[in-house]
Short mmCIF file of C-alpha atoms in Angstrom, two decimals:
data_model
loop_
_atom_site.label_atom_id
_atom_site.label_comp_id
_atom_site.label_asym_id
_atom_site.label_seq_id
_atom_site.Cartn_x
_atom_site.Cartn_y
_atom_site.Cartn_z
CA MET A 6 29.72 11.98 -0.88
CA ASN A 7 28.00 12.96 -4.12
CA ASN A 8 25.67 10.89 -6.29
CA ALA A 9 28.44 9.55 -8.52
CA GLU A 10 30.57 8.39 -5.59
CA LEU A 11 27.61 6.71 -3.91
CA GLN A 12 26.59 5.08 -7.19
CA ALA A 13 30.07 3.55 -7.50
CA LEU A 14 29.75 2.09 -3.99
CA LYS A 15 26.29 0.75 -4.79
CA GLU A 16 27.46 -0.99 -7.94
CA LYS A 17 30.37 -2.58 -6.09
CA TYR A 18 28.73 -3.66 -2.84
CA VAL A 19 24.90 -3.78 -3.09
CA ALA A 20 23.31 -6.98 -4.38
CA ALA A 21 21.84 -6.46 -7.85
CA GLY A 22 18.42 -7.72 -6.77
CA ALA A 23 18.23 -5.06 -4.06
CA ALA A 24 19.89 -2.18 -5.89
CA SER A 25 17.75 0.75 -6.99
CA PRO A 26 17.97 1.72 -10.66
CA ASN A 27 17.87 5.35 -9.50
CA ASP A 28 21.29 6.98 -9.50
CA GLN A 29 20.19 9.80 -7.19
CA PHE A 30 20.69 9.39 -3.45
CA ALA A 31 18.40 11.05 -0.92
CA ASP A 32 20.30 13.37 1.39
CA ARG A 33 17.56 15.31 3.19
CA ALA A 34 13.81 15.71 2.96
CA LYS A 35 10.90 17.75 4.25
CA ASN A 36 7.18 17.07 3.74
CA ALA A 37 6.85 16.46 -0.04
CA GLU A 38 10.36 17.49 -1.12
CA VAL A 39 13.65 15.56 -1.24
CA TRP A 40 17.16 16.84 -1.99
CA ASP A 41 19.73 14.43 -3.40
CA ALA A 42 23.42 14.16 -2.60
CA ASP A 43 24.22 16.72 -5.30
CA GLY A 44 21.70 19.18 -3.89
CA LYS A 45 19.05 18.71 -6.59
CA ARG A 46 15.48 19.20 -5.33
CA MET A 47 12.83 16.61 -6.19
CA ILE A 48 9.07 16.75 -5.61
CA ASP A 49 7.96 13.47 -4.08
CA PHE A 50 4.81 11.92 -5.56
CA ALA A 51 5.88 8.44 -4.35
CA GLY A 52 6.05 8.98 -0.59
CA GLY A 53 8.38 6.05 -0.05
CA ILE A 54 5.70 3.91 -1.77
CA GLY A 55 2.87 5.10 0.42
CA VAL A 56 4.81 5.39 3.68
CA LEU A 57 4.74 9.16 4.12
CA ASN A 58 1.06 10.13 4.20
CA ILE A 59 1.88 12.94 6.64
CA GLY A 60 5.12 13.85 4.90
CA HIS A 61 8.86 13.47 5.33
CA ARG A 62 10.06 14.21 8.86
CA HIS A 63 6.85 15.58 10.33
CA PRO A 64 8.04 17.61 13.36
CA LYS A 65 5.78 15.78 15.81
CA ILE A 66 7.08 12.40 14.64
CA VAL A 67 10.70 13.50 14.85
CA ASP A 68 10.15 14.79 18.39
CA ALA A 69 8.41 11.58 19.47
CA VAL A 70 11.24 9.38 18.19
CA LYS A 71 13.88 11.59 19.80
CA ALA A 72 12.04 11.50 23.13
CA GLN A 73 11.77 7.71 23.04
CA LEU A 74 15.43 7.45 22.03
CA ASP A 75 16.35 9.12 25.32
CA LYS A 76 14.43 6.44 27.28
CA VAL A 77 14.55 2.92 25.77
CA MET A 78 15.72 1.76 22.32
CA HIS A 79 15.26 -1.99 22.67
CA THR A 80 14.49 -4.77 25.09
CA CYS A 81 12.43 -7.11 22.84
CA GLN A 82 8.86 -6.77 24.03
CA THR A 83 8.55 -10.53 24.70
CA VAL A 84 11.48 -10.27 27.16
CA MET A 85 10.46 -7.03 28.86
CA PRO A 86 7.50 -5.08 27.44
CA TYR A 87 7.28 -1.29 27.31
CA ALA A 88 4.50 1.26 27.35
CA PRO A 89 4.46 2.37 23.68
CA TYR A 90 3.68 -1.18 22.48
CA VAL A 91 0.59 -1.71 24.63
CA GLN A 92 -0.54 1.91 24.18
CA LEU A 93 -0.32 1.51 20.40
CA ALA A 94 -2.20 -1.78 20.55
CA GLU A 95 -5.02 -0.01 22.39
CA LYS A 96 -5.17 2.83 19.85
CA LEU A 97 -5.13 0.48 16.84
CA CYS A 98 -7.87 -1.70 18.29
CA LYS A 99 -10.05 1.38 18.76
CA VAL A 100 -9.66 2.67 15.19
CA SER A 101 -9.75 -0.67 13.32
CA PRO A 102 -13.19 -1.85 12.13
CA VAL A 103 -12.96 -5.60 12.81
CA THR A 104 -15.61 -8.16 13.68
CA GLY A 105 -16.50 -9.16 17.23
CA ASP A 106 -17.02 -7.28 20.46
CA ALA A 107 -13.32 -6.90 21.21
CA ALA A 108 -10.14 -6.55 19.18
CA LYS A 109 -6.50 -7.35 19.86
CA ALA A 110 -3.30 -6.42 18.06
CA CYS A 111 0.31 -7.48 17.63
CA MET A 112 3.19 -5.65 15.96
CA PHE A 113 5.78 -6.70 13.40
CA ASN A 114 8.42 -5.01 11.25
CA ALA A 115 7.00 -4.85 7.71
CA GLY A 116 3.89 -5.45 5.66
CA ALA A 117 5.00 -8.89 4.50
CA GLU A 118 5.51 -9.99 8.11
CA ALA A 119 2.03 -8.78 8.97
CA LEU A 120 0.54 -10.83 6.12
CA GLU A 121 2.56 -13.91 7.06
CA ASN A 122 1.31 -13.70 10.62
CA ALA A 123 -2.27 -12.94 9.61
CA VAL A 124 -2.27 -16.23 7.70
CA LYS A 125 -0.76 -18.05 10.68
CA ILE A 126 -3.46 -16.62 12.95
CA ALA A 127 -6.26 -17.51 10.53
CA ARG A 128 -4.97 -21.07 10.12
CA CYS A 129 -4.73 -21.54 13.85
CA ALA A 130 -8.15 -20.00 14.56
CA THR A 131 -9.97 -22.02 11.87
CA GLY A 132 -7.98 -25.25 11.93
CA ARG A 133 -7.76 -25.04 8.13
CA HIS A 134 -4.92 -24.47 5.66
CA GLY A 135 -6.13 -22.91 2.39
CA VAL A 136 -5.62 -19.25 1.53
CA ILE A 137 -7.42 -17.55 -1.37
CA CYS A 138 -6.00 -14.36 -2.90
CA PHE A 139 -6.68 -12.39 -6.08
CA ASP A 140 -5.01 -11.68 -9.41
CA GLY A 141 -2.91 -8.53 -9.21
CA GLY A 142 -2.81 -8.56 -5.42
CA TYR A 143 0.47 -7.67 -3.75
CA HIS A 144 1.18 -8.95 -0.24
CA GLY A 145 4.97 -9.00 0.13
CA ARG A 146 8.27 -10.61 -0.86
CA THR A 147 8.76 -13.41 1.68
CA LEU A 148 8.12 -16.84 0.18
CA MET A 149 4.64 -17.19 1.66
CA THR A 150 3.59 -13.70 0.66
CA LEU A 151 5.15 -14.19 -2.79
CA ALA A 152 2.86 -17.18 -3.20
CA MET A 153 -0.01 -14.88 -2.26
CA THR A 154 1.11 -12.08 -4.59
CA GLY A 155 -0.66 -12.23 -7.93
CA LYS A 156 2.05 -10.75 -10.15
CA VAL A 157 5.13 -12.56 -11.47
CA LEU A 158 7.52 -9.83 -12.65
CA PRO A 159 9.66 -8.62 -10.99
CA TYR A 160 8.86 -10.37 -7.74
CA LYS A 161 8.64 -14.14 -8.10
CA HIS A 162 10.03 -15.27 -11.46
CA ASP A 163 13.52 -16.14 -10.11
CA PHE A 164 12.67 -17.93 -6.88
CA GLY A 165 11.45 -21.41 -7.75
CA PRO A 166 8.40 -23.21 -6.41
CA MET A 167 6.16 -21.21 -4.11
CA PRO A 168 4.66 -22.56 -0.86
CA GLY A 169 1.46 -24.53 -1.33
CA GLY A 170 -2.03 -23.97 -0.02
CA VAL A 171 -2.50 -20.67 -1.87
CA PHE A 172 -5.24 -20.30 -4.49
CA ARG A 173 -6.16 -17.37 -6.70
CA ALA A 174 -9.31 -15.84 -8.13
CA PRO A 175 -9.85 -12.93 -10.55
CA PHE A 176 -10.17 -9.41 -9.15
CA PRO A 177 -13.07 -7.39 -10.58
CA ILE A 178 -11.74 -4.86 -13.09
CA PRO A 179 -14.56 -4.02 -15.55
CA TYR A 180 -12.21 -1.83 -17.63
CA HIS A 181 -10.24 -4.98 -18.44
CA GLY A 182 -13.30 -7.17 -18.98
CA ILE A 183 -13.66 -8.74 -15.53
CA THR A 184 -16.99 -7.90 -13.93
CA GLU A 185 -17.86 -8.38 -10.29
CA GLU A 186 -20.11 -11.26 -11.33
CA ASP A 187 -17.22 -12.85 -13.24
CA ALA A 188 -14.97 -12.64 -10.20
CA LEU A 189 -17.54 -14.16 -7.84
CA ASP A 190 -18.41 -16.92 -10.33
CA ALA A 191 -14.73 -17.79 -10.58
CA LEU A 192 -14.41 -17.87 -6.80
CA HIS A 193 -17.34 -20.29 -6.51
CA MET A 194 -15.81 -22.41 -9.29
CA LEU A 195 -12.56 -22.47 -7.30
CA PHE A 196 -14.49 -24.09 -4.46
CA LYS A 197 -15.63 -26.79 -6.88
CA THR A 198 -12.37 -27.42 -8.73
CA ASP A 199 -9.44 -26.72 -6.41
CA ILE A 200 -10.32 -26.44 -2.71
CA PRO A 201 -13.55 -27.05 -0.78
CA THR A 202 -14.76 -24.31 1.53
CA LYS A 203 -14.20 -26.56 4.55
CA ASP A 204 -10.45 -26.37 3.94
CA VAL A 205 -10.22 -22.61 3.40
CA ALA A 206 -8.74 -20.72 6.35
CA ALA A 207 -8.85 -17.23 4.84
CA ILE A 208 -9.71 -15.02 1.91
CA VAL A 209 -7.16 -12.21 1.63
CA VAL A 210 -8.08 -9.07 -0.30
CA GLU A 211 -6.99 -5.46 -0.77
CA ALA A 212 -9.93 -3.04 -0.71
CA VAL A 213 -7.87 -1.06 -3.23
CA GLN A 214 -5.09 -2.93 -4.97
CA GLY A 215 -1.75 -1.20 -4.50
CA GLU A 216 1.02 -2.53 -6.72
CA GLY A 217 -1.72 -4.26 -8.74
CA GLY A 218 -2.88 -0.95 -10.20
CA PHE A 219 -5.00 1.06 -7.73
CA TYR A 220 -8.11 -0.83 -8.81
CA ILE A 221 -10.93 -0.32 -6.33
CA ALA A 222 -12.93 -3.30 -5.09
CA PRO A 223 -16.66 -2.47 -5.39
CA PRO A 224 -18.35 -2.32 -1.97
CA SER A 225 -20.83 -4.96 -3.14
CA PHE A 226 -17.93 -7.29 -4.00
CA LEU A 227 -16.43 -6.90 -0.53
CA GLN A 228 -19.87 -7.43 0.99
CA ALA A 229 -20.24 -10.63 -1.05
CA LEU A 230 -16.85 -11.85 0.23
CA ARG A 231 -17.98 -11.10 3.79
CA LYS A 232 -21.10 -13.24 3.27
CA ILE A 233 -19.12 -16.13 1.76
CA CYS A 234 -16.77 -16.05 4.74
CA ASP A 235 -19.67 -15.93 7.20
CA ASP A 236 -21.50 -18.78 5.47
CA HIS A 237 -18.48 -21.07 5.46
CA GLY A 238 -16.50 -20.15 8.59
CA ILE A 239 -13.67 -18.52 6.62
CA ALA A 240 -11.62 -15.63 8.01
CA LEU A 241 -11.74 -12.45 5.92
CA ILE A 242 -8.31 -10.78 5.95
CA VAL A 243 -8.13 -7.25 4.53
CA ASP A 244 -4.68 -6.00 3.53
CA GLU A 245 -4.49 -2.26 4.30
CA VAL A 246 -0.71 -2.00 4.07
CA GLN A 247 -0.78 0.58 1.25
CA SER A 248 -4.37 1.83 1.46
CA GLY A 249 -4.45 2.47 5.21
CA PHE A 250 -3.86 5.53 7.36
CA GLY A 251 -5.79 8.10 5.38
CA ARG A 252 -4.76 7.25 1.84
CA THR A 253 -8.39 6.85 0.66
CA GLY A 254 -10.10 9.61 2.63
CA LYS A 255 -10.86 7.32 5.56
CA MET A 256 -8.49 5.76 8.05
CA PHE A 257 -8.84 2.44 6.20
CA ALA A 258 -10.13 1.75 2.69
CA ILE A 259 -12.44 -1.04 3.90
CA GLU A 260 -14.53 1.58 5.71
CA HIS A 261 -15.95 2.75 2.37
CA SER A 262 -17.81 -0.57 2.08
CA ASN A 263 -19.12 -0.89 5.66
CA VAL A 264 -17.55 -4.36 5.73
CA LYS A 265 -15.78 -5.50 8.88
CA PRO A 266 -12.93 -7.96 8.33
CA ASP A 267 -11.95 -10.57 10.89
CA ILE A 268 -8.28 -9.61 10.57
CA MET A 269 -6.56 -6.50 9.17
CA THR A 270 -2.93 -5.92 8.24
CA MET A 271 -1.31 -2.49 8.22
CA ALA A 272 2.15 -0.94 7.82
CA LYS A 273 3.68 1.79 5.58
CA SER A 274 2.18 5.13 6.74
CA MET A 275 1.43 3.67 10.16
CA ALA A 276 4.60 5.27 11.56
CA ASP A 277 5.61 7.83 8.89
CA GLY A 278 8.84 6.11 7.93
CA MET A 279 9.74 4.08 11.00
CA PRO A 280 9.67 0.31 10.29
CA ILE A 281 6.59 -1.24 11.86
CA SER A 282 3.49 -3.20 10.89
CA ALA A 283 0.53 -4.64 12.74
CA VAL A 284 -2.13 -7.32 12.65
CA VAL A 285 -5.42 -6.33 14.27
CA GLY A 286 -8.31 -8.75 14.54
CA ASN A 287 -11.17 -9.99 16.64
CA ALA A 288 -9.93 -11.17 20.01
CA ARG A 289 -11.07 -14.78 19.59
CA MET A 290 -8.93 -15.27 16.48
CA MET A 291 -5.99 -13.23 17.73
CA ASP A 292 -5.80 -15.31 20.92
CA ALA A 293 -6.02 -18.68 19.14
CA SER A 294 -2.29 -19.45 19.06
CA GLY A 295 -0.19 -20.33 22.07
CA PRO A 296 2.24 -18.26 24.17
CA ASN A 297 5.21 -16.74 22.33
CA SER A 298 3.88 -17.98 18.97
CA LEU A 299 3.83 -14.50 17.44
CA GLY A 300 6.42 -11.73 17.33
CA GLY A 301 10.12 -11.32 16.72
CA THR A 302 13.25 -9.72 18.10
CA TYR A 303 12.54 -6.23 16.75
CA SER A 304 8.76 -6.49 16.34
CA GLY A 305 7.06 -3.33 17.57
CA SER A 306 10.26 -1.58 18.59
CA PRO A 307 9.89 1.26 21.14
CA LEU A 308 10.98 3.89 18.60
CA ALA A 309 8.55 2.70 15.92
CA CYS A 310 5.67 2.42 18.39
CA ALA A 311 6.32 5.94 19.66
CA SER A 312 6.30 7.16 16.07
CA ALA A 313 3.01 5.39 15.29
CA LEU A 314 1.36 6.87 18.40
CA ALA A 315 2.44 10.32 17.26
CA VAL A 316 1.02 9.66 13.77
CA LEU A 317 -2.40 8.94 15.26
CA GLU A 318 -2.21 12.21 17.23
CA VAL A 319 -1.36 14.12 14.03
CA PHE A 320 -4.40 12.63 12.32
CA GLU A 321 -6.63 14.08 15.03
CA GLU A 322 -4.87 17.41 15.47
CA GLU A 323 -4.43 18.29 11.79
CA ASN A 324 -7.66 16.88 10.29
CA ILE A 325 -5.71 14.58 7.99
CA LEU A 326 -8.76 12.64 6.81
CA GLU A 327 -10.52 15.84 5.72
CA LYS A 328 -7.36 16.96 3.89
CA SER A 329 -7.21 13.55 2.24
CA VAL A 330 -10.70 13.95 0.77
CA VAL A 331 -9.85 17.43 -0.55
CA LEU A 332 -6.61 16.20 -2.13
CA GLY A 333 -8.41 13.26 -3.74
CA ASN A 334 -10.97 15.56 -5.35
CA LYS A 335 -8.22 17.81 -6.73
CA LEU A 336 -6.41 14.87 -8.26
CA ASP A 337 -9.56 13.41 -9.76
CA LYS A 338 -10.51 16.74 -11.37
CA ARG A 339 -7.04 17.19 -12.88
CA PHE A 340 -6.74 13.59 -14.11
CA LEU A 341 -10.16 13.75 -15.76
CA GLN A 342 -9.04 16.90 -17.60
CA TRP A 343 -6.04 14.96 -18.87
CA GLN A 344 -8.29 12.08 -19.92
CA ASP A 345 -10.22 14.52 -22.09
CA LYS A 346 -7.08 16.27 -23.35
CA PHE A 347 -4.68 13.41 -24.09
CA LYS A 348 -5.47 10.52 -26.39
CA HIS A 349 -3.38 8.02 -24.38
CA VAL A 350 -4.73 8.82 -20.88
CA ASP A 351 -7.70 6.68 -19.83
CA ASN A 352 -9.48 4.96 -16.94
CA VAL A 353 -8.98 7.66 -14.34
CA ARG A 354 -9.90 6.31 -10.90
CA HIS A 355 -9.55 7.34 -7.29
CA LEU A 356 -10.65 6.66 -3.76
CA GLY A 357 -9.51 9.75 -1.92
CA PRO A 358 -5.98 10.61 -3.07
CA MET A 359 -5.29 6.94 -3.90
CA ALA A 360 -5.55 7.99 -7.52
CA ALA A 361 -4.35 6.57 -10.83
CA PHE A 362 -4.82 6.53 -14.58
CA GLU A 363 -3.71 4.29 -17.44
CA LEU A 364 -1.72 4.96 -20.57
CA VAL A 365 -3.12 3.07 -23.55
CA THR A 366 -2.42 2.89 -27.27
CA ASP A 367 -5.96 4.15 -27.89
CA LYS A 368 -9.14 4.39 -25.87
CA ALA A 369 -11.13 2.09 -28.15
CA SER A 370 -8.84 -0.94 -27.80
CA ARG A 371 -7.63 -0.11 -24.26
CA ASN A 372 -4.35 -1.85 -25.09
CA PRO A 373 -1.75 -1.06 -22.39
CA GLU A 374 1.13 1.27 -23.27
CA PRO A 375 3.86 0.32 -20.73
CA GLU A 376 6.71 1.81 -22.77
CA MET A 377 5.08 5.24 -22.76
CA THR A 378 4.37 4.83 -19.04
CA GLY A 379 8.03 4.15 -18.35
CA ALA A 380 8.99 7.11 -20.51
CA LEU A 381 6.64 9.36 -18.54
CA VAL A 382 8.19 8.30 -15.23
CA LYS A 383 11.68 8.92 -16.65
CA LYS A 384 10.79 12.30 -18.14
CA CYS A 385 9.19 13.45 -14.87
CA LYS A 386 12.31 12.39 -12.96
CA GLU A 387 14.46 14.49 -15.29
CA LYS A 388 12.20 17.46 -14.57
CA GLY A 389 12.41 16.96 -10.78
CA LEU A 390 9.39 14.79 -9.95
CA ILE A 391 9.46 11.33 -8.34
CA LEU A 392 6.63 9.28 -9.86
CA LEU A 393 5.65 5.59 -9.84
CA ASN A 394 3.94 3.25 -12.26
CA CYS A 395 2.19 0.02 -11.29
CA GLY A 396 -0.23 -2.66 -12.45
CA LEU A 397 -0.07 -6.07 -14.10
CA TRP A 398 0.71 -4.42 -17.45
CA GLY A 399 2.95 -1.69 -16.00
CA ASN A 400 0.84 1.01 -17.64
CA SER A 401 -0.86 2.63 -14.61
CA ILE A 402 0.48 5.83 -13.11
CA ARG A 403 -0.21 6.07 -9.37
CA VAL A 404 0.35 8.99 -7.04
CA LEU A 405 1.27 8.67 -3.36
CA MET A 406 2.31 12.19 -2.46
CA PRO A 407 1.95 13.19 1.22
CA ILE A 408 -1.56 14.24 2.15
CA THR A 409 0.09 17.23 3.80
CA ILE A 410 1.68 18.44 0.54
CA GLU A 411 1.61 22.23 0.13
CA ASP A 412 -0.70 23.54 -2.61
CA ASP A 413 2.09 25.18 -4.58
CA VAL A 414 4.26 22.05 -4.48
CA LEU A 415 1.29 19.93 -5.57
CA GLU A 416 0.60 22.24 -8.50
CA GLU A 417 4.27 22.25 -9.46
CA GLY A 418 4.33 18.46 -9.55
CA LEU A 419 1.07 18.18 -11.50
CA ALA A 420 2.37 20.74 -14.00
CA ILE A 421 5.45 18.58 -14.57
CA MET A 422 3.22 15.57 -15.21
CA GLU A 423 1.03 17.51 -17.65
CA GLU A 424 3.98 19.00 -19.50
CA SER A 425 5.62 15.57 -19.78
CA LEU A 426 2.42 13.98 -21.10
CA ALA A 427 2.12 16.71 -23.72
CA GLU A 428 5.71 16.17 -24.84
CA LEU A 429 5.23 12.41 -25.12
CA GLU A 430 2.04 12.78 -27.13
CA ALA A 431 3.74 15.27 -29.45
#
């Protein structure tokens, strides 16, 4: 079927809230390239929203899934466990920088499930109920994670009252007038006005905000959160769903700060496209809840676990973290050139290849320019490049191309971005 035929089916049978506005349909893909149902080639700077750090259909991942497919597809690991689940738990515990002398892990299906269960674990381990999150944070689309998500449109404006027990503080973004001191002062005021520290189970934070705009939490801010949690018996939960698995030049973004969380959540590039997520934390907290209190029918499926194990092997064999640093430096250099060249490009930022910039009306006022941002995404799509915007104001351009992208494909995609920016400014 071609794009037009598939689009007709989509309009007739797919719920409007779940339907993509894109009228192209992916037919096949390889590394950083996708071909649609009409055969048009697209360069992928979105990576399935950060899922494909080692590219579409990495051969080692495909082989691992096929091999597992020939053995066991499903038993439900709580009914009859299987080797890939426990082997993956071991690997994740060894690479995750959490507090305590020992770590434990459990698997789920998606990032939102991981966040839901991280909160359950923290509440059980602390005997408290309150959860503190940050403006602009994104933690998922289930009702609990929607309450935690600090952005209304398009996620939570249609769905009525959110679950209680969730409180919010400002995230430090100096470019938009919120200093680290402002954010910490507001957090301490929250303890005075809305919830006492004795009732707070967890503080949940992204070391680099994903959907919120690729804003980087200063190491000193994360260190201050760690101290607050230590002083008051609060669990520090770090959400690495988008920033994990090499996206920032390290396996996890939190490693840039030398802070160890009590609990970490991860998903997306964990299995290079197979649906899986995980919660990893110190063993005392992870073991707090009773038997069969965590998990689900498909949680940590054999195929997804096999894929995630293969991803970790690729990281070692192909020096993915080193490639990530190199890619991040290339992006930063190019984006800074654009900041100098174009009057609407400002606030270039990156941690590894988790890189972004903003489009503004002018650099003096810093007023967001979301219409131009949308136009840039559209123009790039017309020229064969998949690109994403993000942020509270919708005016940040983020890039999530595979770390394994070929140099010539990277340059081709960046050239499309630069050409499109020039046309918009003209």
